[in-house]
Short mmCIF file of N, CA, C and O in Angstrom, two decimals:
data_model
loop_
_atom_site.label_atom_id
_atom_site.label_comp_id
_atom_site.label_asym_id
_atom_site.label_seq_id
_atom_site.Cartn_x
_atom_site.Cartn_y
_atom_site.Cartn_z
N MET L 1056 12.37 7.19 22.06
CA MET L 1056 12.38 7.10 20.63
C MET L 1056 12.16 8.52 20.11
O MET L 1056 11.29 9.22 20.52
N SER L 1057 13.03 8.86 19.05
CA SER L 1057 12.83 10.21 18.46
C SER L 1057 11.51 10.30 17.70
O SER L 1057 10.92 9.29 17.22
N ASP L 1058 11.13 11.52 17.38
CA ASP L 1058 9.91 11.79 16.63
C ASP L 1058 10.14 11.17 15.25
O ASP L 1058 9.14 10.63 14.78
N ASN L 1059 11.17 11.27 14.55
CA ASN L 1059 11.42 10.81 13.29
C ASN L 1059 11.32 9.28 13.28
O ASN L 1059 10.85 8.67 12.28
N ASN L 1060 11.88 8.58 14.34
CA ASN L 1060 11.73 7.08 14.44
C ASN L 1060 10.45 6.73 14.63
O ASN L 1060 10.02 5.74 14.02
N THR L 1061 9.66 7.40 15.33
CA THR L 1061 8.10 7.18 15.60
C THR L 1061 7.54 7.22 14.27
O THR L 1061 6.54 6.29 13.85
N LEU L 1062 7.72 8.25 13.52
CA LEU L 1062 6.93 8.41 12.33
C LEU L 1062 7.49 7.40 11.27
O LEU L 1062 6.55 6.75 10.52
N ASP L 1063 8.74 7.05 11.23
CA ASP L 1063 9.05 5.83 10.39
C ASP L 1063 8.59 4.50 10.74
O ASP L 1063 8.28 3.75 9.98
N GLN L 1064 8.51 4.34 12.09
CA GLN L 1064 8.06 2.99 12.59
C GLN L 1064 6.50 2.95 12.14
O GLN L 1064 6.11 1.81 11.78
N PHE L 1065 5.83 4.07 12.32
CA PHE L 1065 4.33 3.99 11.93
C PHE L 1065 4.30 3.60 10.49
O PHE L 1065 3.54 2.92 10.00
N GLY L 1066 5.16 4.34 9.63
CA GLY L 1066 5.10 4.20 8.14
C GLY L 1066 5.46 2.83 7.74
O GLY L 1066 4.77 2.25 6.87
N ASN L 1067 6.40 2.24 8.48
CA ASN L 1067 6.82 0.87 8.05
C ASN L 1067 5.61 -0.14 8.45
O ASN L 1067 5.28 -0.97 7.61
N GLU L 1068 5.04 0.03 9.61
CA GLU L 1068 3.89 -0.85 10.00
C GLU L 1068 2.65 -0.68 9.09
O GLU L 1068 2.04 -1.56 8.71
N PHE L 1069 2.39 0.60 8.72
CA PHE L 1069 1.29 1.03 7.86
C PHE L 1069 1.46 0.28 6.49
O PHE L 1069 0.61 -0.29 5.88
N ILE L 1070 2.72 0.45 5.90
CA ILE L 1070 3.04 -0.12 4.63
C ILE L 1070 2.92 -1.66 4.69
O ILE L 1070 2.34 -2.33 3.72
N ASN L 1071 3.57 -2.23 5.67
CA ASN L 1071 3.60 -3.65 5.69
C ASN L 1071 2.18 -4.24 5.90
O ASN L 1071 1.81 -5.29 5.48
N ASN L 1072 1.32 -3.67 6.81
CA ASN L 1072 0.08 -4.16 7.08
C ASN L 1072 -1.03 -3.76 6.15
O ASN L 1072 -2.02 -4.46 6.12
N ALA L 1073 -0.89 -2.67 5.47
CA ALA L 1073 -1.97 -2.29 4.46
C ALA L 1073 -1.60 -2.54 3.05
O ALA L 1073 -2.28 -3.27 2.41
N ARG L 1074 -0.52 -1.98 2.65
CA ARG L 1074 -0.14 -2.04 1.25
C ARG L 1074 0.35 -3.49 0.87
O ARG L 1074 -0.16 -4.13 -0.02
N ASP L 1075 1.38 -3.85 1.61
CA ASP L 1075 1.99 -5.15 1.21
C ASP L 1075 1.03 -6.46 1.38
O ASP L 1075 1.01 -7.31 0.59
N ARG L 1076 0.26 -6.30 2.49
CA ARG L 1076 -0.83 -7.37 2.61
C ARG L 1076 -1.68 -7.52 1.46
O ARG L 1076 -2.09 -8.54 0.86
N THR L 1077 -2.18 -6.35 1.03
CA THR L 1077 -3.15 -6.24 -0.15
C THR L 1077 -2.36 -6.74 -1.41
O THR L 1077 -3.05 -7.42 -2.15
N LEU L 1078 -1.29 -6.15 -1.69
CA LEU L 1078 -0.56 -6.59 -2.92
C LEU L 1078 -0.15 -7.99 -2.92
O LEU L 1078 -0.15 -8.73 -4.03
N LYS L 1079 0.09 -8.59 -1.69
CA LYS L 1079 0.51 -10.03 -1.62
C LYS L 1079 -0.70 -10.85 -2.04
O LYS L 1079 -0.55 -11.81 -2.79
N ILE L 1080 -1.94 -10.42 -1.69
CA ILE L 1080 -3.12 -11.22 -2.18
C ILE L 1080 -3.38 -11.11 -3.61
O ILE L 1080 -3.57 -12.09 -4.35
N TYR L 1081 -3.18 -9.91 -4.21
CA TYR L 1081 -3.24 -9.61 -5.69
C TYR L 1081 -2.22 -10.59 -6.35
O TYR L 1081 -2.56 -11.20 -7.35
N GLU L 1082 -1.02 -10.60 -5.96
CA GLU L 1082 0.07 -11.38 -6.57
C GLU L 1082 -0.37 -12.93 -6.44
O GLU L 1082 -0.11 -13.68 -7.42
N LYS L 1083 -0.94 -13.34 -5.35
CA LYS L 1083 -1.40 -14.71 -5.20
C LYS L 1083 -2.50 -14.98 -6.08
O LYS L 1083 -2.72 -16.16 -6.71
N ILE L 1084 -3.42 -14.03 -6.31
CA ILE L 1084 -4.51 -14.25 -7.25
C ILE L 1084 -4.04 -14.39 -8.65
O ILE L 1084 -4.31 -15.34 -9.37
N LYS L 1085 -3.05 -13.62 -9.12
CA LYS L 1085 -2.46 -13.71 -10.37
C LYS L 1085 -1.76 -15.10 -10.56
O LYS L 1085 -1.89 -15.57 -11.66
N LYS L 1086 -1.17 -15.58 -9.55
CA LYS L 1086 -0.52 -16.99 -9.62
C LYS L 1086 -1.36 -18.05 -9.44
O LYS L 1086 -0.89 -19.28 -9.30
N ASN L 1087 -2.68 -17.71 -9.19
CA ASN L 1087 -3.71 -18.82 -8.99
C ASN L 1087 -3.35 -19.60 -7.71
O ASN L 1087 -3.59 -20.92 -7.66
N GLU L 1088 -3.00 -18.98 -6.72
CA GLU L 1088 -2.57 -19.62 -5.38
C GLU L 1088 -3.60 -19.45 -4.26
O GLU L 1088 -3.39 -19.80 -3.17
N MET L 1089 -4.69 -18.76 -4.63
CA MET L 1089 -5.83 -18.71 -3.73
C MET L 1089 -6.82 -19.74 -3.97
O MET L 1089 -7.08 -20.23 -5.10
N LYS L 1090 -7.51 -20.13 -2.85
CA LYS L 1090 -8.39 -21.30 -3.01
C LYS L 1090 -9.83 -20.94 -3.03
O LYS L 1090 -10.72 -21.78 -3.47
N SER L 1091 -10.30 -19.74 -2.78
CA SER L 1091 -11.66 -19.45 -2.72
C SER L 1091 -12.17 -19.42 -4.07
O SER L 1091 -11.42 -19.02 -5.05
N LYS L 1092 -13.48 -19.80 -4.27
CA LYS L 1092 -14.05 -19.79 -5.61
C LYS L 1092 -13.88 -18.37 -6.44
O LYS L 1092 -13.52 -18.36 -7.47
N ASP L 1093 -14.25 -17.34 -5.64
CA ASP L 1093 -14.26 -15.96 -6.29
C ASP L 1093 -12.81 -15.68 -6.75
O ASP L 1093 -12.64 -15.00 -7.71
N LYS L 1094 -11.72 -16.06 -5.94
CA LYS L 1094 -10.40 -15.74 -6.25
C LYS L 1094 -9.88 -16.60 -7.44
O LYS L 1094 -9.21 -16.20 -8.35
N LEU L 1095 -10.34 -17.85 -7.50
CA LEU L 1095 -9.98 -18.68 -8.61
C LEU L 1095 -10.67 -18.23 -9.85
O LEU L 1095 -9.99 -18.34 -11.02
N ILE L 1096 -11.87 -17.59 -9.87
CA ILE L 1096 -12.46 -17.07 -11.04
C ILE L 1096 -11.68 -15.87 -11.41
O ILE L 1096 -11.36 -15.62 -12.75
N LEU L 1097 -11.28 -15.05 -10.47
CA LEU L 1097 -10.41 -13.94 -10.86
C LEU L 1097 -9.08 -14.27 -11.55
O LEU L 1097 -8.59 -13.78 -12.51
N SER L 1098 -8.58 -15.39 -10.93
CA SER L 1098 -7.20 -15.88 -11.52
C SER L 1098 -7.33 -16.36 -13.00
O SER L 1098 -6.61 -16.06 -13.81
N GLU L 1099 -8.45 -17.02 -13.18
CA GLU L 1099 -8.85 -17.49 -14.62
C GLU L 1099 -8.97 -16.39 -15.55
O GLU L 1099 -8.38 -16.19 -16.66
N LYS L 1100 -9.66 -15.25 -15.10
CA LYS L 1100 -9.74 -14.15 -15.95
C LYS L 1100 -8.52 -13.43 -16.23
O LYS L 1100 -8.29 -13.00 -17.34
N ILE L 1101 -7.70 -13.32 -15.30
CA ILE L 1101 -6.42 -12.56 -15.37
C ILE L 1101 -5.50 -13.35 -16.32
O ILE L 1101 -4.86 -12.97 -17.26
N ASN L 1102 -5.53 -14.80 -16.11
CA ASN L 1102 -4.75 -15.64 -16.96
C ASN L 1102 -5.15 -15.62 -18.49
O ASN L 1102 -4.40 -15.99 -19.33
N ASN L 1103 -6.39 -15.09 -18.80
CA ASN L 1103 -6.80 -15.15 -20.09
C ASN L 1103 -6.47 -13.85 -20.75
O ASN L 1103 -6.66 -13.53 -21.99
N LEU L 1104 -5.80 -12.74 -20.05
CA LEU L 1104 -5.33 -11.51 -20.67
C LEU L 1104 -4.14 -11.75 -21.36
O LEU L 1104 -3.28 -12.53 -21.07
N SER L 1105 -3.85 -10.78 -22.32
CA SER L 1105 -2.55 -10.80 -22.99
C SER L 1105 -1.44 -10.24 -21.96
O SER L 1105 -1.83 -9.76 -20.97
N ILE L 1106 -0.25 -10.49 -22.33
CA ILE L 1106 0.85 -9.91 -21.59
C ILE L 1106 0.68 -8.43 -21.37
O ILE L 1106 0.87 -7.90 -20.29
N ASP L 1107 0.46 -7.66 -22.43
CA ASP L 1107 0.32 -6.29 -22.33
C ASP L 1107 -0.92 -5.90 -21.42
O ASP L 1107 -0.77 -4.88 -20.69
N GLU L 1108 -1.98 -6.57 -21.53
CA GLU L 1108 -3.19 -6.35 -20.63
C GLU L 1108 -2.81 -6.64 -19.12
O GLU L 1108 -3.17 -5.85 -18.28
N LYS L 1109 -2.08 -7.55 -18.92
CA LYS L 1109 -1.63 -7.97 -17.61
C LYS L 1109 -0.74 -6.83 -16.89
O LYS L 1109 -0.92 -6.56 -15.82
N LEU L 1110 0.17 -6.22 -17.71
CA LEU L 1110 0.99 -5.16 -17.35
C LEU L 1110 0.12 -3.94 -17.03
O LEU L 1110 0.35 -3.33 -16.06
N VAL L 1111 -0.90 -3.68 -17.85
CA VAL L 1111 -1.74 -2.54 -17.59
C VAL L 1111 -2.48 -2.75 -16.36
O VAL L 1111 -2.69 -1.91 -15.48
N LEU L 1112 -3.05 -4.12 -16.14
CA LEU L 1112 -3.80 -4.35 -14.89
C LEU L 1112 -2.98 -4.27 -13.67
O LEU L 1112 -3.39 -3.58 -12.66
N ASP L 1113 -1.66 -4.63 -13.81
CA ASP L 1113 -0.69 -4.35 -12.61
C ASP L 1113 -0.63 -2.92 -12.26
O ASP L 1113 -0.67 -2.41 -11.14
N GLU L 1114 -0.43 -2.09 -13.35
CA GLU L 1114 -0.35 -0.70 -13.16
C GLU L 1114 -1.54 -0.05 -12.42
O GLU L 1114 -1.44 0.70 -11.47
N VAL L 1115 -2.64 -0.52 -12.98
CA VAL L 1115 -3.92 -0.01 -12.29
C VAL L 1115 -4.10 -0.49 -10.87
O VAL L 1115 -4.46 0.41 -10.03
N VAL L 1116 -3.92 -1.70 -10.58
CA VAL L 1116 -4.02 -2.23 -9.25
C VAL L 1116 -3.07 -1.52 -8.35
O VAL L 1116 -3.49 -1.06 -7.24
N TYR L 1117 -1.91 -1.50 -8.66
CA TYR L 1117 -0.90 -0.66 -7.84
C TYR L 1117 -1.11 0.75 -7.57
O TYR L 1117 -1.15 1.19 -6.39
N GLU L 1118 -1.55 1.29 -8.65
CA GLU L 1118 -2.06 2.80 -8.54
C GLU L 1118 -3.19 2.96 -7.63
O GLU L 1118 -3.26 3.85 -6.73
N ILE L 1119 -4.25 2.09 -7.79
CA ILE L 1119 -5.42 2.22 -6.88
C ILE L 1119 -4.98 1.89 -5.51
O ILE L 1119 -5.61 2.67 -4.50
N VAL L 1120 -4.26 0.88 -5.19
CA VAL L 1120 -3.81 0.62 -3.79
C VAL L 1120 -3.28 1.69 -3.15
O VAL L 1120 -3.53 2.23 -2.10
N ASP L 1121 -2.23 2.33 -3.95
CA ASP L 1121 -1.64 3.58 -3.39
C ASP L 1121 -2.51 4.79 -3.22
O ASP L 1121 -2.33 5.48 -2.14
N LEU L 1122 -3.50 4.90 -4.10
CA LEU L 1122 -4.37 6.06 -3.98
C LEU L 1122 -5.33 5.84 -2.76
O LEU L 1122 -5.59 6.80 -2.04
N VAL L 1123 -5.71 4.63 -2.47
CA VAL L 1123 -6.54 4.32 -1.25
C VAL L 1123 -5.69 4.67 -0.06
O VAL L 1123 -6.29 5.25 0.90
N LEU L 1124 -4.51 4.29 0.03
CA LEU L 1124 -3.65 4.48 1.11
C LEU L 1124 -3.47 6.14 1.33
O LEU L 1124 -3.70 6.59 2.35
N PHE L 1125 -3.28 6.83 0.34
CA PHE L 1125 -3.18 8.20 0.29
C PHE L 1125 -4.30 8.88 0.81
O PHE L 1125 -4.42 9.73 1.68
N ASN L 1126 -5.53 8.52 0.22
CA ASN L 1126 -6.93 9.17 0.64
C ASN L 1126 -7.23 8.72 2.06
O ASN L 1126 -7.80 9.49 2.83
N THR L 1127 -6.78 7.48 2.51
CA THR L 1127 -7.10 7.10 3.82
C THR L 1127 -6.29 7.92 4.82
O THR L 1127 -6.80 8.52 5.90
N LEU L 1128 -4.91 8.11 4.53
CA LEU L 1128 -4.13 8.99 5.48
C LEU L 1128 -4.64 10.41 5.48
O LEU L 1128 -4.69 11.14 6.47
N ASN L 1129 -5.00 11.02 4.35
CA ASN L 1129 -5.59 12.37 4.29
C ASN L 1129 -6.91 12.44 5.09
O ASN L 1129 -7.00 13.31 5.95
N PHE L 1130 -7.85 11.39 4.90
CA PHE L 1130 -9.03 11.42 5.70
C PHE L 1130 -8.78 11.31 7.32
O PHE L 1130 -9.31 12.14 7.98
N LEU L 1131 -7.85 10.48 7.61
CA LEU L 1131 -7.59 10.34 9.04
C LEU L 1131 -6.97 11.58 9.59
O LEU L 1131 -7.31 11.98 10.69
N GLU L 1132 -6.07 12.13 8.85
CA GLU L 1132 -5.30 13.34 9.32
C GLU L 1132 -6.22 14.49 9.52
O GLU L 1132 -6.06 15.29 10.47
N GLU L 1133 -7.15 14.61 8.53
CA GLU L 1133 -8.12 15.79 8.60
C GLU L 1133 -9.27 15.52 9.62
O GLU L 1133 -9.85 16.53 10.06
N SER L 1134 -9.41 14.39 9.91
CA SER L 1134 -10.70 14.06 10.82
C SER L 1134 -10.26 13.78 12.33
O SER L 1134 -11.12 13.89 13.11
N THR L 1135 -9.01 13.45 12.62
CA THR L 1135 -8.62 13.08 13.92
C THR L 1135 -7.23 13.21 14.22
O THR L 1135 -6.41 13.44 13.23
N GLN L 1136 -6.82 13.18 15.41
CA GLN L 1136 -5.37 13.10 15.74
C GLN L 1136 -4.92 11.62 15.70
O GLN L 1136 -5.76 10.76 16.07
N ILE L 1137 -3.85 11.31 15.03
CA ILE L 1137 -3.41 10.03 14.80
C ILE L 1137 -2.25 9.73 15.92
O ILE L 1137 -1.21 10.38 15.81
N GLU L 1138 -2.61 8.95 16.83
CA GLU L 1138 -1.61 8.61 17.92
C GLU L 1138 -0.89 7.29 17.66
O GLU L 1138 -1.60 6.25 17.26
N PHE L 1139 0.41 7.28 17.85
CA PHE L 1139 1.13 6.07 17.62
C PHE L 1139 2.27 6.07 18.58
O PHE L 1139 3.01 7.12 18.66
N GLU L 1140 2.39 5.16 19.43
CA GLU L 1140 3.40 5.07 20.37
C GLU L 1140 3.39 6.27 21.22
O GLU L 1140 4.46 6.98 21.55
N ASN L 1141 2.20 6.68 21.66
CA ASN L 1141 1.96 7.80 22.51
C ASN L 1141 2.53 9.25 21.94
O ASN L 1141 2.83 10.09 22.74
N THR L 1142 2.43 9.24 20.58
CA THR L 1142 2.98 10.39 19.94
C THR L 1142 1.92 10.83 18.88
O THR L 1142 1.34 9.95 18.18
N ASN L 1143 1.59 12.17 18.84
CA ASN L 1143 0.57 12.56 17.80
C ASN L 1143 1.34 12.81 16.50
O ASN L 1143 2.19 13.65 16.40
N LEU L 1144 1.01 11.96 15.60
CA LEU L 1144 1.86 11.92 14.29
C LEU L 1144 1.49 13.16 13.45
O LEU L 1144 2.30 13.63 12.75
N ASN L 1145 0.29 13.81 13.65
CA ASN L 1145 0.01 14.93 12.91
C ASN L 1145 0.99 16.11 13.21
O ASN L 1145 1.22 16.88 12.36
N GLU L 1146 1.56 16.12 14.24
CA GLU L 1146 2.47 17.11 14.69
C GLU L 1146 3.89 16.91 14.08
O GLU L 1146 4.75 17.72 14.05
N LEU L 1147 4.13 15.61 13.55
CA LEU L 1147 5.50 15.30 13.08
C LEU L 1147 5.68 15.48 11.57
O LEU L 1147 6.82 15.32 11.09
N THR L 1148 4.65 15.84 10.84
CA THR L 1148 4.80 15.97 9.49
C THR L 1148 3.81 17.06 8.90
O THR L 1148 2.81 17.42 9.51
N ASP L 1149 4.21 17.52 7.67
CA ASP L 1149 3.34 18.44 6.98
C ASP L 1149 2.15 17.68 6.41
O ASP L 1149 1.09 18.40 6.25
N GLY L 1150 2.10 16.42 6.27
CA GLY L 1150 1.00 15.68 5.75
C GLY L 1150 1.44 14.15 5.73
O GLY L 1150 2.32 13.83 5.02
N LEU L 1151 0.63 13.34 6.43
CA LEU L 1151 0.89 11.97 6.36
C LEU L 1151 0.87 11.35 5.01
O LEU L 1151 1.75 10.46 4.68
N ALA L 1152 0.01 11.75 4.20
CA ALA L 1152 -0.18 11.14 2.95
C ALA L 1152 1.11 11.34 2.02
O ALA L 1152 1.53 10.49 1.31
N GLY L 1153 1.71 12.57 2.21
CA GLY L 1153 2.90 12.89 1.49
C GLY L 1153 4.11 12.00 1.92
O GLY L 1153 5.04 11.95 1.17
N GLU L 1154 3.93 11.29 3.10
CA GLU L 1154 5.13 10.50 3.48
C GLU L 1154 5.17 9.15 2.68
O GLU L 1154 6.19 8.52 2.77
N LEU L 1155 4.15 8.87 1.89
CA LEU L 1155 4.08 7.71 1.01
C LEU L 1155 5.07 7.66 -0.02
O LEU L 1155 5.72 6.60 -0.42
N TYR L 1156 5.27 8.89 -0.70
CA TYR L 1156 5.92 8.96 -1.95
C TYR L 1156 7.43 9.49 -1.91
O TYR L 1156 7.81 9.94 -0.83
N SER L 1157 8.17 9.44 -2.95
CA SER L 1157 9.45 9.94 -3.14
C SER L 1157 10.34 8.84 -2.92
O SER L 1157 10.04 7.67 -2.26
N GLU L 1158 11.68 9.00 -3.13
CA GLU L 1158 12.69 8.08 -2.78
C GLU L 1158 12.93 7.80 -1.29
O GLU L 1158 13.42 6.72 -0.85
N ASP L 1159 12.49 8.87 -0.62
CA ASP L 1159 12.67 8.77 0.86
C ASP L 1159 11.28 8.39 1.55
O ASP L 1159 11.23 8.30 2.72
N GLY L 1160 10.32 8.14 0.72
CA GLY L 1160 8.92 7.79 1.24
C GLY L 1160 8.78 6.45 1.71
O GLY L 1160 9.61 5.53 1.60
N TRP L 1161 7.74 6.23 2.46
CA TRP L 1161 7.43 4.84 3.10
C TRP L 1161 7.40 3.72 2.05
O TRP L 1161 7.82 2.65 2.45
N ILE L 1162 6.66 4.05 1.00
CA ILE L 1162 6.55 2.91 -0.04
C ILE L 1162 8.09 2.51 -0.40
O ILE L 1162 8.22 1.21 -0.37
N HIS L 1163 8.86 3.47 -0.81
CA HIS L 1163 10.10 3.08 -1.27
C HIS L 1163 10.99 2.38 -0.16
O HIS L 1163 11.66 1.51 -0.49
N LYS L 1164 10.87 2.84 0.98
CA LYS L 1164 11.74 2.42 2.09
C LYS L 1164 11.20 1.08 2.75
O LYS L 1164 12.03 0.27 3.03
N TYR L 1165 9.94 0.94 2.76
CA TYR L 1165 9.41 -0.22 3.47
C TYR L 1165 8.63 -1.30 2.71
O TYR L 1165 8.46 -2.42 3.20
N SER L 1166 8.16 -1.07 1.58
CA SER L 1166 7.44 -2.06 0.78
C SER L 1166 8.22 -3.04 0.04
O SER L 1166 9.28 -2.75 -0.31
N THR L 1167 7.76 -4.31 0.09
CA THR L 1167 8.45 -5.27 -0.73
C THR L 1167 8.01 -5.31 -2.15
O THR L 1167 8.55 -6.06 -2.98
N TYR L 1168 7.03 -4.44 -2.48
CA TYR L 1168 6.44 -4.33 -3.89
C TYR L 1168 6.85 -3.02 -4.46
O TYR L 1168 7.04 -2.04 -3.73
N LYS L 1169 7.02 -3.00 -5.76
CA LYS L 1169 7.36 -1.77 -6.53
C LYS L 1169 6.39 -0.62 -6.18
O LYS L 1169 5.09 -0.95 -5.99
N ALA L 1170 6.72 0.50 -6.37
CA ALA L 1170 5.99 1.65 -6.19
C ALA L 1170 5.08 1.85 -7.35
O ALA L 1170 5.53 1.55 -8.52
N SER L 1171 3.87 2.40 -7.24
CA SER L 1171 3.09 2.69 -8.44
C SER L 1171 3.76 3.87 -9.13
O SER L 1171 4.58 4.55 -8.62
N GLU L 1172 3.33 4.00 -10.48
CA GLU L 1172 4.02 5.02 -11.20
C GLU L 1172 3.40 6.41 -10.74
O GLU L 1172 2.21 6.59 -10.82
N LYS L 1173 4.22 7.44 -10.32
CA LYS L 1173 3.55 8.60 -9.89
C LYS L 1173 4.33 9.69 -10.81
O LYS L 1173 5.37 9.72 -11.11
#
């Protein structure tokens, strides 16, 4: 497997397992599809918001999720070597966190959810 394929495979798995799983739960909360008491309370609170307030909430949630991913990748890259498929990912990029954004970034390529506004 080439170095670019390894980096892209990691990006795909990272986005699907971290970003999309998180945003899927958020979307389920908004649609009142979660069964736990705390999630039902959140659903009710969201449903009481105006349309404009819901749009702002969406922007904030997506922005925060992406910021957590960015900061996590920065922390990991600065703290340790990141090995994936027997390859040191730190050596394949100028910065893992930077791989998230742009039209060629992992979020755009691999996420089923829209990118946060950058």
